[in-house]
Coordinates of C-alpha atoms and ligand atoms in Angstrom, one line a residue:
X263 CA 45.8 -206.0 54.5
X264 CA 46.4 -203.5 51.3
X265 CA 43.9 -204.2 48.7
X266 CA 45.7 -201.9 46.5
X267 CA 45.5 -203.6 43.3
X268 CA 48.5 -204.4 40.2
X269 CA 46.2 -202.5 37.9
X270 CA 43.2 -201.1 37.6
X271 CA 42.3 -203.8 34.2
X272 CA 42.8 -207.7 33.9
X273 CA 42.6 -207.8 30.6
X274 CA 44.3 -209.9 27.9
X275 CA 45.7 -212.2 30.4
X276 CA 47.0 -210.1 32.6
X277 CA 47.1 -206.7 34.9
X278 CA 47.5 -203.2 32.9
X279 CA 47.0 -200.0 33.4
X280 CA 46.7 -196.7 31.5
X281 CA 47.2 -193.3 33.7
X282 CA 45.6 -191.6 31.3
X283 CA 42.6 -192.8 32.5
X284 CA 40.2 -190.9 35.1
X285 CA 41.0 -191.9 39.0
X286 CA 39.1 -193.9 40.4
X287 CA 38.9 -193.4 43.9
X288 CA 37.8 -197.0 46.7
X289 CA 36.8 -194.9 49.8
X290 CA 36.3 -197.6 53.2
X291 CA 32.9 -197.2 54.0
X292 CA 33.2 -197.8 57.4
X293 CA 35.7 -195.8 58.3
X294 CA 35.7 -193.0 54.9
X295 CA 39.5 -193.6 54.4
X296 CA 41.2 -194.1 51.0
X297 CA 42.0 -197.3 50.6
X298 CA 43.2 -197.4 46.4
X299 CA 42.7 -195.9 43.6
X300 CA 42.8 -196.5 40.0
X301 CA 42.2 -195.1 37.1
X302 CA 39.1 -195.5 34.2
X303 CA 39.3 -197.4 31.8
X304 CA 40.6 -194.8 28.5
X305 CA 39.0 -195.5 25.0
X306 CA 42.9 -197.7 24.2
X307 CA 41.9 -199.5 27.5
X308 CA 38.3 -200.8 26.1
X309 CA 39.8 -201.5 22.3
X310 CA 42.4 -203.7 24.5
X311 CA 39.4 -205.5 26.1
X312 CA 37.3 -206.2 23.8
X313 CA 40.1 -207.2 20.6
X314 CA 40.3 -210.1 22.9
X315 CA 37.3 -211.1 24.0
X316 CA 36.1 -211.4 20.7
X317 CA 40.0 -213.3 18.8
X318 CA 39.9 -215.7 22.8
X319 CA 36.3 -217.1 22.0
X320 CA 36.1 -219.1 18.6
X321 CA 38.9 -220.4 21.4
X322 CA 36.9 -221.3 24.2
X323 CA 33.8 -221.5 21.9
X324 CA 36.1 -224.5 19.8
X325 CA 37.3 -226.5 23.6
X326 CA 34.2 -229.2 24.4
X327 CA 32.0 -228.2 27.3
X328 CA 33.0 -230.7 29.7
X329 CA 36.6 -228.9 29.1
X330 CA 34.9 -225.2 30.2
X331 CA 32.9 -226.5 32.4
X332 CA 35.8 -227.9 34.4
X333 CA 38.5 -224.5 34.3
X334 CA 34.4 -223.3 36.3
X335 CA 34.5 -225.2 38.6
X336 CA 38.2 -225.7 39.2
X337 CA 37.2 -221.8 40.0
X338 CA 34.5 -222.2 42.8
X339 CA 37.1 -224.3 44.6
X340 CA 39.9 -221.4 44.2
X341 CA 37.3 -219.6 45.7
X342 CA 36.3 -221.2 48.6
X343 CA 39.7 -221.6 49.4
X344 CA 39.9 -218.5 49.0
X345 CA 37.1 -217.5 50.7
X346 CA 39.0 -215.6 53.8
X347 CA 40.9 -213.4 52.3
X348 CA 38.2 -212.1 49.3
X349 CA 35.3 -211.5 52.2
X350 CA 38.6 -208.9 53.9
X351 CA 37.9 -208.1 50.4
X352 CA 34.9 -207.4 49.6
X353 CA 33.9 -205.8 52.6
X354 CA 37.0 -203.4 52.1
X355 CA 35.4 -202.9 48.9
X356 CA 31.4 -202.3 50.2
X357 CA 31.3 -201.7 54.3
X358 CA 29.0 -205.8 54.5
X359 CA 30.3 -207.0 57.8
X360 CA 32.3 -210.0 57.0
X361 CA 29.5 -211.7 58.9
X362 CA 27.8 -211.9 56.1
X363 CA 30.1 -211.3 53.9
X364 CA 32.1 -214.3 54.7
X365 CA 28.8 -216.8 54.0
X366 CA 27.0 -214.7 51.1
X367 CA 29.7 -213.6 48.7
X368 CA 32.4 -216.0 46.7
X369 CA 31.1 -218.7 48.2
X370 CA 27.1 -217.6 46.3
X371 CA 29.7 -216.1 43.4
X372 CA 31.9 -220.3 43.9
X373 CA 28.1 -222.3 44.1
X374 CA 27.5 -220.4 40.4
X375 CA 30.2 -221.3 39.0
X376 CA 30.1 -225.0 40.4
X377 CA 26.2 -225.6 39.6
X378 CA 27.2 -223.6 35.3
X379 CA 30.8 -225.2 35.0
X380 CA 28.3 -228.1 36.1
X381 CA 26.0 -227.7 33.5
X382 CA 28.2 -226.8 31.0
X383 CA 28.4 -230.0 29.5
X384 CA 24.3 -230.8 29.4
X385 CA 23.6 -228.1 27.2
X386 CA 22.6 -230.0 23.9
X387 CA 21.0 -228.9 20.9
X388 CA 17.8 -231.3 19.9
X389 CA 16.3 -233.8 16.7
X390 CA 13.4 -233.3 15.3
X391 CA 12.5 -236.3 12.6
X392 CA 10.5 -234.8 9.6
X393 CA 9.3 -238.1 8.2
X394 CA 12.9 -239.3 6.3
X395 CA 13.5 -235.7 7.2
X396 CA 14.9 -234.2 9.6
X397 CA 15.9 -230.9 11.7
X398 CA 18.4 -230.7 14.4
X399 CA 19.9 -227.8 16.6
X400 CA 22.5 -226.4 17.6
X401 CA 22.5 -224.5 21.4
X402 CA 25.6 -222.0 21.0
X403 CA 27.1 -218.9 22.3
X404 CA 26.2 -215.5 21.4
X405 CA 29.8 -214.0 21.6
X406 CA 31.1 -211.3 23.1
X407 CA 28.5 -210.1 26.6
X408 CA 29.8 -207.3 28.4
X409 CA 28.7 -207.2 31.8
X410 CA 27.9 -203.3 34.4
X411 CA 27.6 -204.2 37.6
X412 CA 26.0 -202.9 41.0
X413 CA 28.2 -202.0 43.7
X414 CA 26.1 -203.8 46.0
X415 CA 27.7 -207.5 44.8
X416 CA 30.9 -206.9 43.3
X417 CA 31.9 -211.1 43.5
X418 CA 28.3 -211.5 43.3
X419 CA 26.9 -210.3 39.9
X420 CA 30.4 -211.1 38.3
X421 CA 30.1 -214.0 39.6
X422 CA 26.6 -214.6 38.3
X423 CA 27.3 -213.4 34.8
X424 CA 30.2 -214.7 34.4
X425 CA 29.2 -218.5 35.1
X426 CA 26.4 -218.9 32.5
X427 CA 28.8 -217.1 30.2
X428 CA 31.6 -218.6 29.9
X429 CA 29.4 -221.9 30.5
X430 CA 27.9 -222.1 27.2
X431 CA 31.1 -220.5 25.2
X432 CA 31.1 -216.9 25.1
X433 CA 34.0 -214.6 26.5
X434 CA 33.1 -211.6 29.1
X435 CA 34.9 -207.9 28.9
X436 CA 32.9 -206.8 33.1
X437 CA 32.7 -203.7 34.3
X438 CA 32.5 -203.4 37.4
X439 CA 30.7 -199.7 39.4
X440 CA 33.3 -197.5 39.8
X441 CA 32.4 -197.5 43.6
X442 CA 33.3 -200.8 44.0
X443 CA 36.0 -201.9 41.9
X444 CA 38.3 -204.8 43.8
X445 CA 36.2 -207.5 43.7
X446 CA 35.5 -208.6 40.3
X447 CA 39.7 -208.1 39.3
X448 CA 40.2 -211.7 41.7
X449 CA 37.7 -213.2 40.1
X450 CA 39.5 -212.5 36.5
X451 CA 42.7 -213.4 38.9
X452 CA 40.8 -217.3 39.4
X453 CA 39.3 -217.0 36.6
X454 CA 43.1 -217.1 34.9
X455 CA 44.5 -219.3 37.3
X456 CA 41.9 -222.1 36.8
X457 CA 42.4 -222.6 32.8
X458 CA 40.5 -220.1 31.0
X459 CA 42.1 -218.4 28.0
X460 CA 42.9 -215.2 28.2
X461 CA 40.6 -213.0 26.8
X462 CA 37.7 -214.8 27.8
X463 CA 37.1 -212.8 31.1
X464 CA 38.3 -210.0 31.7
X465 CA 37.7 -206.7 33.6
X466 CA 37.7 -202.3 33.1
X467 CA 37.2 -200.4 35.1
X468 CA 36.1 -197.4 34.8
X469 CA 32.0 -194.8 35.0
X470 CA 29.2 -194.6 33.1
X471 CA 30.7 -193.6 29.4
X472 CA 33.2 -196.8 29.3
X473 CA 30.3 -198.5 30.2
X474 CA 27.6 -197.0 27.6
X475 CA 31.2 -197.2 25.1
X476 CA 30.8 -201.2 25.8
X477 CA 27.4 -201.2 25.5
X478 CA 27.6 -199.5 21.6
X479 CA 31.2 -201.1 20.3
X480 CA 30.1 -203.6 17.6
X481 CA 31.5 -205.9 18.3
X482 CA 29.7 -207.0 20.9
X483 CA 26.6 -209.2 21.2
X484 CA 24.4 -210.0 24.2
X485 CA 24.6 -207.0 27.5
X486 CA 23.6 -208.1 31.1
X487 CA 22.7 -205.5 33.5
X488 CA 22.0 -204.9 37.5
X489 CA 21.5 -201.5 38.1
X490 CA 18.4 -199.2 38.5
X491 CA 15.7 -198.5 35.8
X492 CA 16.8 -195.3 34.6
X493 CA 20.0 -196.6 33.5
X494 CA 18.5 -199.5 32.5
X495 CA 16.6 -198.1 30.2
X496 CA 19.8 -195.8 28.9
X497 CA 21.4 -199.6 28.4
X498 CA 18.6 -201.1 27.1
X499 CA 18.1 -198.6 24.8
X500 CA 22.2 -198.1 24.3
X501 CA 21.9 -201.4 22.9
X502 CA 18.5 -201.7 21.1
X503 CA 20.7 -199.7 18.9
X504 CA 22.3 -203.1 17.6
X505 CA 19.8 -205.8 18.4
X506 CA 21.9 -206.4 20.5
X507 CA 20.9 -209.3 24.0
X508 CA 20.0 -207.7 27.2
X509 CA 19.5 -209.0 30.3
X510 CA 18.1 -206.6 33.1
X511 CA 18.7 -206.9 37.0
X512 CA 17.0 -204.4 38.0
X513 CA 15.8 -201.9 40.7
X514 CA 12.3 -201.9 42.7
X515 CA 9.4 -202.0 45.5
X516 CA 8.9 -205.4 47.1
X517 CA 6.4 -206.3 48.6
X518 CA 6.6 -208.4 51.9
X519 CA 2.5 -209.1 52.7
X520 CA 2.2 -210.5 56.0
X521 CA -1.4 -212.5 57.1
X522 CA -2.4 -212.2 61.1
X523 CA -2.3 -216.0 61.2
X524 CA 1.8 -216.2 60.4
X525 CA 4.7 -217.5 62.7
X526 CA 5.2 -214.7 64.2
X527 CA 9.0 -215.0 64.4
X528 CA 9.7 -216.8 61.1
X529 CA 7.8 -212.9 60.1
X530 CA 9.6 -211.1 61.6
X531 CA 13.1 -212.7 61.1
X532 CA 12.2 -213.0 57.1
X533 CA 10.9 -207.8 57.0
X534 CA 14.4 -208.0 59.3
X535 CA 16.6 -210.4 56.4
X536 CA 14.4 -208.5 53.0
X537 CA 14.9 -204.6 55.1
X538 CA 18.9 -205.0 56.6
X539 CA 20.3 -207.4 55.5
X540 CA 23.6 -205.4 53.3
X541 CA 22.3 -202.5 55.6
X542 CA 19.6 -202.4 53.4
X543 CA 21.2 -202.3 49.7
X544 CA 19.6 -204.8 47.7
X545 CA 17.2 -205.0 45.2
X546 CA 14.9 -207.3 46.0
X547 CA 14.7 -206.0 49.4
X548 CA 10.7 -206.5 51.2
X549 CA 10.6 -202.3 51.3
X550 CA 6.6 -202.5 51.6
X551 CA 5.6 -204.2 54.4
X552 CA 1.7 -205.1 54.9
X553 CA 1.1 -206.3 58.3
X554 CA -2.2 -207.8 58.9
X555 CA -4.9 -204.8 61.2
X556 CA -4.6 -208.4 63.9
X557 CA -0.9 -209.3 64.2
X558 CA 0.5 -205.2 63.2
X559 CA 1.1 -204.7 67.6
X560 CA 2.7 -208.0 68.4
X561 CA 4.8 -207.7 64.8
X562 CA 6.2 -204.0 65.7
X563 CA 6.7 -205.4 69.0
X564 CA 8.3 -207.9 68.5
X565 CA 10.3 -206.0 65.4
X566 CA 12.1 -203.3 67.4
X567 CA 12.7 -206.3 70.5
X568 CA 15.0 -207.7 67.4
X569 CA 16.1 -204.7 66.4
X570 CA 17.6 -204.5 70.2
X571 CA 20.2 -206.8 68.5
X572 CA 22.3 -204.7 65.9
X573 CA 25.2 -204.3 66.5
X574 CA 27.3 -201.8 63.7
X575 CA 30.9 -201.2 64.5
X576 CA 33.9 -201.7 62.5
X577 CA 32.7 -204.5 59.6
X578 CA 36.2 -206.7 59.1
X579 CA 35.4 -207.9 63.7
X580 CA 33.2 -210.7 62.8
X581 CA 30.8 -210.2 66.2
X582 CA 29.4 -207.2 64.3
X583 CA 26.5 -207.9 62.3
X584 CA 25.8 -204.3 60.2
X585 CA 27.6 -202.1 57.8
X586 CA 27.7 -198.2 56.5
X587 CA 26.2 -197.4 53.5
X588 CA 28.5 -197.6 50.8
X589 CA 29.3 -194.1 50.3
X590 CA 28.3 -191.1 51.5
X591 CA 25.9 -190.3 48.3
X592 CA 24.3 -193.7 49.2
X593 CA 23.4 -191.8 53.2
X594 CA 23.0 -188.3 51.6
X595 CA 20.6 -189.9 49.4
X596 CA 19.0 -192.2 52.3
X597 CA 18.7 -189.9 54.9
X598 CA 17.1 -187.7 51.4
X599 CA 13.6 -190.4 51.6
X600 CA 13.5 -190.5 56.0
X601 CA 12.7 -186.5 55.8
X602 CA 9.9 -187.4 53.9
X603 CA 9.1 -190.1 55.5
X604 CA 9.0 -187.9 58.3
X605 CA 7.0 -185.0 56.4
X606 CA 4.5 -186.8 54.5
X607 CA 3.3 -188.0 58.3
X608 CA 4.8 -191.7 58.4
X609 CA 5.3 -192.5 62.1
X610 CA 8.7 -193.2 62.5
X611 CA 9.1 -196.7 65.0
X612 CA 12.9 -196.5 65.3
X613 CA 16.1 -195.1 64.0
X614 CA 15.7 -192.7 61.1
X615 CA 19.0 -191.0 62.5
X616 CA 23.2 -190.3 61.3
X617 CA 25.5 -192.7 64.3
X618 CA 28.3 -190.6 65.6
X619 CA 31.2 -192.6 64.6
X620 CA 33.0 -192.3 61.3
X621 CA 31.9 -193.6 58.3
X622 CA 28.5 -193.9 56.3
X623 CA 26.9 -195.2 59.4
X624 CA 22.7 -195.9 59.7
X625 CA 20.5 -196.3 61.8
X626 CA 17.7 -200.0 61.1
X627 CA 14.5 -197.4 60.2
X628 CA 11.0 -198.9 60.4
X629 CA 8.1 -196.9 59.3
X630 CA 4.9 -197.8 60.8
X631 CA 1.4 -196.1 59.4
X632 CA 3.1 -195.5 56.7
X633 CA 0.2 -195.2 53.2
X634 CA 0.6 -196.3 49.8
X635 CA 1.3 -192.7 47.9
X636 CA 3.8 -192.0 50.6
X637 CA 7.4 -191.1 48.7
X638 CA 8.6 -194.6 51.0
X639 CA 5.9 -196.8 50.4
X640 CA 6.5 -195.6 45.7
X641 CA 10.0 -195.2 45.7
X642 CA 12.9 -197.9 46.2
X643 CA 15.6 -196.5 48.7
X644 CA 17.8 -198.3 48.6
X645 CA 19.3 -198.6 53.3
X646 CA 18.2 -199.7 55.8
X647 CA 14.3 -198.3 55.6
X648 CA 11.0 -200.5 56.4
X649 CA 7.7 -199.1 55.4
X650 CA 5.1 -200.8 57.2
X651 CA 1.8 -201.1 55.5
X652 CA -1.8 -201.9 57.6
X653 CA -4.4 -204.0 55.6
X654 CA -7.8 -205.6 56.1
X655 CA -8.3 -208.5 53.8
X656 CA -6.1 -210.9 51.1
X657 CA -8.1 -209.0 47.9
X658 CA -7.4 -205.8 49.1
X659 CA -4.4 -206.1 49.6
X660 CA -3.1 -208.6 46.9
X661 CA -3.7 -204.9 45.1
X662 CA -2.0 -203.0 46.6
X663 CA 0.4 -204.7 46.3
X664 CA 0.6 -205.7 42.5
X665 CA 1.0 -201.4 42.6
X666 CA 4.1 -200.6 41.5
X667 CA 5.9 -200.2 38.4
X668 CA 8.6 -202.8 39.6
X669 CA 8.4 -206.2 39.9
X670 CA 11.4 -208.0 41.3
X671 CA 10.1 -210.1 43.9
X672 CA 7.3 -210.3 46.6
X673 CA 6.5 -212.7 49.6
X674 CA 3.5 -213.7 52.3
X675 CA 3.5 -214.9 55.4
X676 CA 0.8 -217.2 56.2
X677 CA -0.2 -221.1 58.1
X678 CA -2.7 -221.2 54.8
X679 CA -1.1 -223.1 52.6
X680 CA -3.6 -222.1 49.7
X681 CA -4.1 -218.7 50.9
X682 CA 0.1 -218.8 50.4
X683 CA 0.0 -220.4 46.5
X684 CA -3.1 -218.6 45.8
X685 CA -0.9 -215.3 46.4
X686 CA 2.1 -215.9 43.9
X687 CA -0.3 -216.5 41.7
X688 CA -1.4 -213.3 41.8
X689 CA 1.8 -211.2 42.9
X690 CA 3.3 -209.3 39.8
X691 CA 7.1 -209.8 40.1
X692 CA 9.8 -212.6 38.6
X693 CA 10.5 -213.8 42.8
X694 CA 8.5 -214.9 45.2
X695 CA 9.0 -216.9 48.8
X696 CA 6.7 -218.6 51.2
X697 CA 7.3 -217.5 54.7
X698 CA 10.8 -216.9 54.3
X699 CA 12.3 -213.8 52.3
X700 CA 15.0 -213.4 49.8
X701 CA 17.0 -216.5 49.6
X702 CA 18.8 -216.6 46.2
X703 CA 20.5 -219.7 46.3
X704 CA 21.8 -220.0 42.0
X705 CA 19.4 -223.4 42.0
X706 CA 17.4 -220.9 41.2
X707 CA 16.1 -218.8 38.9
X708 CA 16.1 -215.1 39.6
X709 CA 14.9 -211.6 38.7
X710 CA 12.6 -209.3 38.4
X711 CA 8.8 -208.2 35.6
X712 CA 7.5 -204.8 34.7
X713 CA 10.2 -202.1 35.9
X714 CA 12.3 -204.3 37.2
X715 CA 14.4 -206.2 34.8
X716 CA 14.5 -208.8 32.1
X717 CA 16.0 -212.1 32.1
X718 CA 16.2 -214.3 34.7
X719 CA 20.0 -215.4 35.3
X720 CA 21.3 -218.0 37.9
X721 CA 19.2 -221.9 37.0
X722 CA 19.0 -223.8 33.3
X723 CA 16.9 -220.3 32.5
X724 CA 19.3 -218.8 32.4
X725 CA 21.2 -220.6 29.7
X726 CA 18.8 -219.5 27.6
X727 CA 19.6 -215.8 28.5
X728 CA 23.1 -216.2 27.2
X729 CA 22.8 -219.2 24.1
X730 CA 21.3 -219.1 20.6
X731 CA 20.2 -221.9 18.9
X732 CA 20.2 -222.8 15.6
X733 CA 17.9 -225.1 13.2
X734 CA 19.7 -227.3 10.5
X735 CA 17.6 -228.6 7.9
X736 CA 18.8 -231.8 6.3
X737 CA 16.9 -233.1 3.3
X738 CA 17.5 -236.5 2.8
X739 CA 15.9 -237.1 -0.5
X740 CA 15.5 -234.5 -3.9
X741 CA 14.6 -231.2 -4.4
X742 CA 11.7 -230.2 -6.5
X743 CA 11.5 -226.9 -6.8
X744 CA 8.4 -224.5 -9.3
X745 CA 10.4 -225.3 -11.9
Ligands
NDP882 P1 23.5 -197.5 38.5 O1 21.7 -197.6 37.2 O2 23.7 -195.8 39.4 O3 24.7 -198.0 38.0 C1 24.5 -199.8 37.7 C2 26.0 -199.5 36.5 O4 26.3 -198.8 34.8 C3 27.3 -199.2 37.0 O5 28.6 -199.3 37.3 C4 27.4 -197.4 36.6 O6 28.7 -197.5 36.1 C5 26.6 -197.9 35.0 N1 26.4 -197.6 34.0 C6 26.0 -195.4 34.4 N2 25.4 -195.7 33.6 C7 25.3 -196.4 32.8 C8 25.3 -196.2 30.6 N3 25.1 -194.7 30.2 N4 25.6 -196.8 30.2 C9 26.5 -197.8 31.1 N5 26.6 -197.8 31.9 C10 26.5 -197.5 32.7 O7 22.6 -198.5 39.8 P2 24.2 -199.0 41.8 O8 25.4 -199.3 41.6 O9 23.6 -196.9 42.1 O10 22.8 -199.7 41.7 C11 21.9 -200.1 42.6 C12 20.9 -199.7 41.9 O11 21.1 -201.0 41.4 C13 19.7 -199.7 41.8 O12 18.9 -199.5 41.8 C14 19.4 -201.8 42.8 O13 17.6 -202.7 42.8 C15 19.8 -202.0 41.9 N6 20.8 -203.7 41.6 C16 19.6 -205.4 41.1 C17 20.4 -206.2 41.4 C18 19.0 -207.8 41.1 O14 20.4 -208.6 40.5 N7 18.3 -207.2 40.5 C19 20.5 -206.2 42.6 C20 21.6 -205.0 43.1 C21 21.2 -204.1 42.4 P3 28.9 -196.0 37.4 O15 28.6 -196.8 39.2 O16 30.4 -196.0 37.5 O17 28.2 -195.4 37.5

């Protein structure tokens, strides 16, 4: 498959190139081979994209919401019809196995387009009666939104941001991570093919500097970032300069608590989903697995047995279920954490090594006897590294689960219904799970508290973050003035 796009950027309804931009080399993580070469956006391309978005937004917002929704729903249908090709591309971009991408990426992107396409026409204001006078509210778009994406879910992130933004009548300029620049271009092509006017959805490539230029441009009304906490701090601060709206979907170090009475097989499945899906490169992963002492030996035994089912290889092979890290840089970072885990005295149960093949493969790694102060229990690793921590009581584990700067997700496995709800009420996290882990359907709000973020993606809650309310007071009588 030739994955070289027609050009680096999709602006104002067409592919555009400016070869003066810094080169972006796209590498297939499973082999280390160069599969495409793109250019970073020059200031001229950034300007072209924002000018197009600013112009197109007015036209788009003037459409009926039903007509806007129809475009999104048509785009969802096109994405589903092309799921195979889009999944193959996602696998080349990220290295995630086709077994995953064929059910998790273009499909979840299509879900978001369909959901917000359906919701578009229901986005309305309200009427507030005040005696004879009354107030009505108009729910209006924000204007031009900038989306900036991380590299782990390039199609899904592009769609999670585009869908609510466009449903509300905004235009968007999206900058993918330079590590995975290919998939968002397809989202732009599809939206355009589905009938979005030129300029409503633009994709421009670039390193952090391009993102920074977008965030500070006076034409921009909102910034939605998916990325790390350090980048979030910079982008949030830059957006604050212009009092811009923000959504920040940032990192995490989420707790997954397994009580003695949990169903063992389900708890092991949850821990696998929460640590090894996408080779651990998922922001909401439950990487601090607190296991009550009574179930710990059985948990570790069963987990180790189940890990024998890992099949590494060419991620395009549908039988392969475990892919490489996205880049050599990411693999090196994760290896550093593994070395620190060993040096600080955690017990390496399994894995821990590079795999002897081309590409950036690392074994799924499990540490036991991890304590709260160890680096691997405190810092986001963003790789296939699970830390198992021991605990005795509910009160103790809740305090320890919350003892983190992050608050993205949290999960609990237990047969005790009331305990499950008590735990969830106590978790300081935006996205919680009872007896499962890491599901993110578009119908449910997704996002973090504490340093993990601001705002929510998906669900009706996202509408709040891509629109604003205008209050209109209507007088039915004479106007009284003091003089
Ligand atoms: P980064 O924070 O490194 O980058 C995120 C995006 O921001 C990239 O497109 C990056 O561009 C861009 N960027 C970097 N600096 C700036 C700047 N100063 N101004 C504007 N944009 C900038 O994250 P990664 O791509 O490494 O992704 C991994 C991180 O993302 C993890 O911490 C993970 O937890 C988080 N994440 C959060 C999710 C959530 O929903 N909460 C989901 C997925 C990931 P470039 O790459 O070109 O530098």
